[in-house]
Short mmCIF file of C-alpha atoms and ligand atoms in Angstrom, two decimals:
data_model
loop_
_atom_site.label_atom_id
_atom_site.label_comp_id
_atom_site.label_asym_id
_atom_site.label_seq_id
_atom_site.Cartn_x
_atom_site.Cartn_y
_atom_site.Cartn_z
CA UNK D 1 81.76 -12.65 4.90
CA UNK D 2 81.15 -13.65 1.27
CA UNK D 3 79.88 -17.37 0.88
CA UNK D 4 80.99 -19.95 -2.05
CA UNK D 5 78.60 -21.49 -4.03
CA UNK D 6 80.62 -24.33 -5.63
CA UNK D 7 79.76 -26.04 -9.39
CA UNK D 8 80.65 -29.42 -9.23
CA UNK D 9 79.03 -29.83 -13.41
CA UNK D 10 82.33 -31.18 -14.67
CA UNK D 11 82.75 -33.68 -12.09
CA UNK D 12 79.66 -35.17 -13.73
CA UNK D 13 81.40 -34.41 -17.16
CA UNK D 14 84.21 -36.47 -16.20
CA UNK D 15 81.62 -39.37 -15.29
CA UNK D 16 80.14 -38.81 -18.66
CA UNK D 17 83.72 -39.69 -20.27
CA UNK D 18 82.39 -43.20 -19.79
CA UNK D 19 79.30 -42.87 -18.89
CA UNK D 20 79.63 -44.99 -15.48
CA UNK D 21 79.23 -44.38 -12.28
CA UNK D 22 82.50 -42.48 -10.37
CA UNK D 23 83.19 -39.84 -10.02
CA UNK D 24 79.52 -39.39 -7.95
CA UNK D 25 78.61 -35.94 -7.84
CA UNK D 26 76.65 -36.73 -4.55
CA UNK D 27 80.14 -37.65 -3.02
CA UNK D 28 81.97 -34.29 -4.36
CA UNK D 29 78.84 -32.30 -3.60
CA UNK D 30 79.82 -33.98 0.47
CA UNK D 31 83.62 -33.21 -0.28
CA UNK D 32 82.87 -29.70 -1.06
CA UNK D 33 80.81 -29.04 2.44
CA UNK D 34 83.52 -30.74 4.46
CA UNK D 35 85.94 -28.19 3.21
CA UNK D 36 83.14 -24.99 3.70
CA UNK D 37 81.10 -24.60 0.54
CA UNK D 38 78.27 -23.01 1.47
CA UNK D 39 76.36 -23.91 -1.58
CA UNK D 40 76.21 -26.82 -4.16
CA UNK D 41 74.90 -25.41 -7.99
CA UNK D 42 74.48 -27.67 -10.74
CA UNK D 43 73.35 -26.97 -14.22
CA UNK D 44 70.84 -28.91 -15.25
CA UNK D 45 71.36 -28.80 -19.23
CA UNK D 46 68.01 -29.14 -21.51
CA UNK D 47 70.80 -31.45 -23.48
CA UNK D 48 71.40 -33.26 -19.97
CA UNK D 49 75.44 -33.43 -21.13
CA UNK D 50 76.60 -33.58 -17.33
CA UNK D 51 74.28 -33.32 -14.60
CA UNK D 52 71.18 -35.36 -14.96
CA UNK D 53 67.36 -35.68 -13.15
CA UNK D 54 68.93 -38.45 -11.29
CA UNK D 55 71.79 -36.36 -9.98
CA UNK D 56 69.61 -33.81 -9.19
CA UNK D 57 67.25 -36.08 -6.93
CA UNK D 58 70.22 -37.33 -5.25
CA UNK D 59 71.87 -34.41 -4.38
CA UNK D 60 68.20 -32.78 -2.89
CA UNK D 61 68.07 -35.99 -0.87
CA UNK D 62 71.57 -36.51 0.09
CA UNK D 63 72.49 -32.42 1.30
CA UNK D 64 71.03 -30.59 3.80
CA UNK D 65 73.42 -27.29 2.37
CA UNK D 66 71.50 -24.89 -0.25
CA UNK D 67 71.32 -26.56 -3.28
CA UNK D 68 70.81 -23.87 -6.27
CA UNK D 69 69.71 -25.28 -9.22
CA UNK D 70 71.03 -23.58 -12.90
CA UNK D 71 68.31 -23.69 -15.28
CA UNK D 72 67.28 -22.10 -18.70
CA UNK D 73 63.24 -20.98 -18.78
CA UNK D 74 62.11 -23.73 -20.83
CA UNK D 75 58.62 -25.26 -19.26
CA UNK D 76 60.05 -28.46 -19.19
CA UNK D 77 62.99 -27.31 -17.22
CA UNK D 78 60.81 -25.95 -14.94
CA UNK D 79 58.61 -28.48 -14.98
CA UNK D 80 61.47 -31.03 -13.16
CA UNK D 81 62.70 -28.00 -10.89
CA UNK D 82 58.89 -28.34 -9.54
CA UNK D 83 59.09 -31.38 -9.13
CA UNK D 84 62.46 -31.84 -7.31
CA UNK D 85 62.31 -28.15 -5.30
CA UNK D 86 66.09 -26.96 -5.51
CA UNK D 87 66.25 -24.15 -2.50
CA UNK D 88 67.41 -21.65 -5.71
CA UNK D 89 66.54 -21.78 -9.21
CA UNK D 90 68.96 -19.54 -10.84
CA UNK D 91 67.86 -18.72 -14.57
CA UNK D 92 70.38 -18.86 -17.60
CA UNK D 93 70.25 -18.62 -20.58
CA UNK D 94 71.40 -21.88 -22.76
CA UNK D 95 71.99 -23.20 -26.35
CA UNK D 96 72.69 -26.30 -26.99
CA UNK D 97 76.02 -25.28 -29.04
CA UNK D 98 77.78 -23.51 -26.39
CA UNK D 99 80.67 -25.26 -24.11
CA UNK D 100 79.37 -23.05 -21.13
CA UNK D 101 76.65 -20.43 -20.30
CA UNK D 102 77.95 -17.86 -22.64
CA UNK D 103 76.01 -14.70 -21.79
CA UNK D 104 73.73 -13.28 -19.50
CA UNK D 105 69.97 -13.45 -19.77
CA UNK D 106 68.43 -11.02 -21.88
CA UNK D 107 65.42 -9.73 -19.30
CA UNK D 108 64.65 -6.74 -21.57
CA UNK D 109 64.65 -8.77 -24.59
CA UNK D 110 61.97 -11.57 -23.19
CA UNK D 111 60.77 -10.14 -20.20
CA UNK D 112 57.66 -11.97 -19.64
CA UNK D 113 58.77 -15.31 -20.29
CA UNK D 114 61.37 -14.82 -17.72
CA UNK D 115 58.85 -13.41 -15.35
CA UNK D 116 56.39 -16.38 -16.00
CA UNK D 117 58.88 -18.45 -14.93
CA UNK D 118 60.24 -16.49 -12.10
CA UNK D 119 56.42 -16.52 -10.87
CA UNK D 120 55.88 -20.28 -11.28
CA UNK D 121 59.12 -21.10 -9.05
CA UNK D 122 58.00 -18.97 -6.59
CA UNK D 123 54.49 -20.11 -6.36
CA UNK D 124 56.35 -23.55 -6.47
CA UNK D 125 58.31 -22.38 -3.21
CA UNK D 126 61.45 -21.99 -5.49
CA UNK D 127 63.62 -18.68 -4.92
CA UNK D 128 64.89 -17.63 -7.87
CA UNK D 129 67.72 -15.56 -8.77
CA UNK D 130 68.63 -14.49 -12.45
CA UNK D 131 72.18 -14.77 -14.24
CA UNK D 132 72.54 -11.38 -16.19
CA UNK D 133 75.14 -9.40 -17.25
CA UNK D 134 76.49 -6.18 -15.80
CA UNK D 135 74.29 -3.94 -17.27
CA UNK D 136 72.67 -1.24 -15.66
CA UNK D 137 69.84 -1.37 -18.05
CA UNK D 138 69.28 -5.36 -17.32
CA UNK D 139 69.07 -4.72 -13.77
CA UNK D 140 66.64 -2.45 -14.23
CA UNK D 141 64.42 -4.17 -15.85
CA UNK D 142 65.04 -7.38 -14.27
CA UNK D 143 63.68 -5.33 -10.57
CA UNK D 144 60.41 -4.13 -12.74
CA UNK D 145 59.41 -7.99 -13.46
CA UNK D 146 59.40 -8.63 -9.73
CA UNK D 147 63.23 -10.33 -9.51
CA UNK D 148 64.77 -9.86 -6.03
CA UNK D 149 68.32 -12.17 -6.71
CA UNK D 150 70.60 -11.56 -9.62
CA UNK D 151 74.01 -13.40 -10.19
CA UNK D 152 76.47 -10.67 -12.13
CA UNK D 153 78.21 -12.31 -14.92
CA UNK D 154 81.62 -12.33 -14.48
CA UNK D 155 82.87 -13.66 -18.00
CA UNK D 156 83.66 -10.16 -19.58
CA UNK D 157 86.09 -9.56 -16.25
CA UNK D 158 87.65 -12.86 -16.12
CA UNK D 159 88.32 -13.28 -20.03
CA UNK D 160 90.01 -10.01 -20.31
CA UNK D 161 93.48 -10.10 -21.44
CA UNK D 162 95.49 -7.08 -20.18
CA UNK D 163 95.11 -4.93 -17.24
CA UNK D 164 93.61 -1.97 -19.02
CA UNK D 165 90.23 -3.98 -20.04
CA UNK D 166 90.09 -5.93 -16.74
CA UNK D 167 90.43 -2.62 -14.92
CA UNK D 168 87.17 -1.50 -17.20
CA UNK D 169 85.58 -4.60 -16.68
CA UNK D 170 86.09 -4.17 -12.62
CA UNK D 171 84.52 -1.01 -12.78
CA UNK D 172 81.53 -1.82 -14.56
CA UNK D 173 80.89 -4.95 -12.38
CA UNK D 174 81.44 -2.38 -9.23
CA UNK D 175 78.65 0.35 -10.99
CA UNK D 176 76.01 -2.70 -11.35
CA UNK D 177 75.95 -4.31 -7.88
CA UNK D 178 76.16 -0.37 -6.11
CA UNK D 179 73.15 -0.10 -8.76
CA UNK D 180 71.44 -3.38 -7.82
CA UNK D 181 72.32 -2.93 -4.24
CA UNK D 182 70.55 0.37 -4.05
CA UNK D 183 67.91 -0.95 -5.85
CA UNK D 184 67.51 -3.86 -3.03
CA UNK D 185 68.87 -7.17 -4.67
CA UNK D 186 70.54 -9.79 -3.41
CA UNK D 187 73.77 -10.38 -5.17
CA UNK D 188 75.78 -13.10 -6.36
CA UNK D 189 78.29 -13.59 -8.99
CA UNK D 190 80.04 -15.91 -11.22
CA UNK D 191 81.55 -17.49 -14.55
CA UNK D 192 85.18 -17.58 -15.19
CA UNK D 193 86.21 -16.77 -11.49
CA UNK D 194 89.67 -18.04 -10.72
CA UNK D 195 91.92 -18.35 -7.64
CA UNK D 196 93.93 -14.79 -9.28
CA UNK D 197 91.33 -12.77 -10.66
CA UNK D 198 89.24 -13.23 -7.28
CA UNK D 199 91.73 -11.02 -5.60
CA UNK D 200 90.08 -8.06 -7.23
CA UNK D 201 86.45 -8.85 -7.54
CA UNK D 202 85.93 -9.26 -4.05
CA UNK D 203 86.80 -6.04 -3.23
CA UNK D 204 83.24 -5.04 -4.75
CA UNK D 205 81.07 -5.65 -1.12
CA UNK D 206 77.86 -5.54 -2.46
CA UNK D 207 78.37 -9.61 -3.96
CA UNK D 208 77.15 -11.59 -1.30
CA UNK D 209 78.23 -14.90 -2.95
CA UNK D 210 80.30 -16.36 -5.72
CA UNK D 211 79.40 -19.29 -7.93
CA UNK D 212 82.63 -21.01 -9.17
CA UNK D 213 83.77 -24.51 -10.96
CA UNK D 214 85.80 -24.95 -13.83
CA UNK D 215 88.79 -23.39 -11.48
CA UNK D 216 88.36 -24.98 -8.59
CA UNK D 217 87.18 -28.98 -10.61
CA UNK D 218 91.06 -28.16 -12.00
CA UNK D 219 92.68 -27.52 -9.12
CA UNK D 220 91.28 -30.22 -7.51
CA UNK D 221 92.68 -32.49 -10.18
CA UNK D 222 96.48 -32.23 -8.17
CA UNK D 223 95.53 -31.04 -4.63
CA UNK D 224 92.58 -33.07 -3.94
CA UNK D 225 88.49 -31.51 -3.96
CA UNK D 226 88.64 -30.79 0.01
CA UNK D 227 92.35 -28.48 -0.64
CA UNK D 228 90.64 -26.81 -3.67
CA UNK D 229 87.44 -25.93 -1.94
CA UNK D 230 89.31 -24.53 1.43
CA UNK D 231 91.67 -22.54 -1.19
CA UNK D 232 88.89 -20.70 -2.72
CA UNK D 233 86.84 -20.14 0.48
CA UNK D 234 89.85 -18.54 1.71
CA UNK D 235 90.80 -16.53 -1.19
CA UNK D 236 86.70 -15.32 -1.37
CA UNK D 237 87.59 -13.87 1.39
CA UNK D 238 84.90 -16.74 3.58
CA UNK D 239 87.71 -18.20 6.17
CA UNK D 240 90.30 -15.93 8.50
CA UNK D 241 93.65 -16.17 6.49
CA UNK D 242 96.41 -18.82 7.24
CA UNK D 243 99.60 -17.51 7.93
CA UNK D 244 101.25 -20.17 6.42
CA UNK D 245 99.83 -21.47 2.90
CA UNK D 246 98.47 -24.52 3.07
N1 LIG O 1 77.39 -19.13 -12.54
C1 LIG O 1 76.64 -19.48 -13.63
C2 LIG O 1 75.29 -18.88 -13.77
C3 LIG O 1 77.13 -20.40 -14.58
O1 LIG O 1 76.37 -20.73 -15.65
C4 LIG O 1 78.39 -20.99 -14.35
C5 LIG O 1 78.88 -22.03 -15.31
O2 LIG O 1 78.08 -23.16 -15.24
C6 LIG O 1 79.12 -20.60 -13.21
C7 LIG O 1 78.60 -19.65 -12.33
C8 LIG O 1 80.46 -21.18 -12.90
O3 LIG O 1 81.36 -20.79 -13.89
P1 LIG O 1 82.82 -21.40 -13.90
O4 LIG O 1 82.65 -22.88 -14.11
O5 LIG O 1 83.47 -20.71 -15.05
O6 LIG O 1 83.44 -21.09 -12.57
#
């Protein structure tokens, strides 16, 4: 069964409105494992705009679930991901502009700054897994610098706007996790994933886990974190279906 890996950023975000206290991501992180998340990933920004190095301590202290840690390759980045020993680093790439992670990391284009990095984490104990984009090419070279984890971005899929393109998008998702299955990865995906467009990315059974927020942080905003949580595990596919909805 697929697992959920869920991004509780924007509950941070929302604490950053006023720059208090509430909402705690420590306490969603808890809400989220009640209702079956099998993971807890937060982004730790070089800009720190939501999740901070506090948070981050907290969270490794306070959860015994897999904690998998979003990161860009800067040293000093890496640096705190030493020091606080997520149990995944996945890699990103980040500018400060963006609202979100916009693309995938480009392996080809700075392959051994990604491998230094990939190497230090795992010297550090620190599996690492590497947010790229469906491209047959990327996964290629991402396997020659030693990565054994990549999380397919989903963005292209989930912002298309009419069946034809999503259809294309679908396909080329399917294409790179046979290809990165055959070539032995483990593989996740993410960005963009909703409670409609899951329905037909997890009929690709080579992802092993999806990373979602933004959808599920909105629906929790009427049902309640624990309700939005259980939703998505069920729609992934991660929980027997209900005969009733809930
Ligand atoms: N996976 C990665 C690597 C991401 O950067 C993000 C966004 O932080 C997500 C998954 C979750 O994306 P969304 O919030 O759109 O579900």
């Amino acid at each position: 069964m697929p697992l959920l890996g869920v991004n509780i950023d924007h509950i941070a975000s929302v604490r950053q409105l006023r720059k208090g206290t509430t909402p705690d991501p420590l306490e969603a992180a808890r809400a989220c494992i009640k209702a079956g998340a099998d993971s807890i990933v937060v982004h730790l920004r070089e800009d720190r705009r939501h999740i901070n190095d506090a948070d981050v301590k907290k969270l490794r202290a306070g959860i015994r679930t897999k904690l998998n840690l979003e990161m860009s390759i800067d040293p000093q980045i890496v640096r705190v991901a030493l020091r606080i020993k997520p149990d995944q680093a996945t890699l990103v790439p980040e500018r400060r502009q963006e609202l979100t992670t916009e693309g995938g990391l480009d392996v080809i284009g700075q392959a051994l700054r990604v491998q230094k990095t990939i190497r230090s984490l795992e010297a550090g104990g620190i599996p690492v897994s590497i947010f790229i984009d469906p491209d047959i090419k990327q996964i290629k070279r991402a396997r020659e610098i030693g990565a054994q984890r990549i999380e397919l971005h989903t963005g292209a899929f989930a912002l298309a706007d009419n069946a034809a393109s999503r259809a294309k998008e679908l396909r080329i998702l399917r294409a790179a996790a046979v290809y990165a299955r055959k070539t032995g990865f483990e593989i996740f995906a993410g960005h963009g994933l909703d409670y409609d467009n899951i329905k037909q990315i997890k009929r690709i059974k080579e992802i092993e886990e999806y990373n979602i927020g933004y959808s599920i942080i909105c629906r929790a905003l009427f049902v309640g974190l624990e309700k939005a949580v259980r939703q998505m595990k069920r729609s992934i596919g991660g929980l027997p279906s209900l005969s009733e909805p809930e």
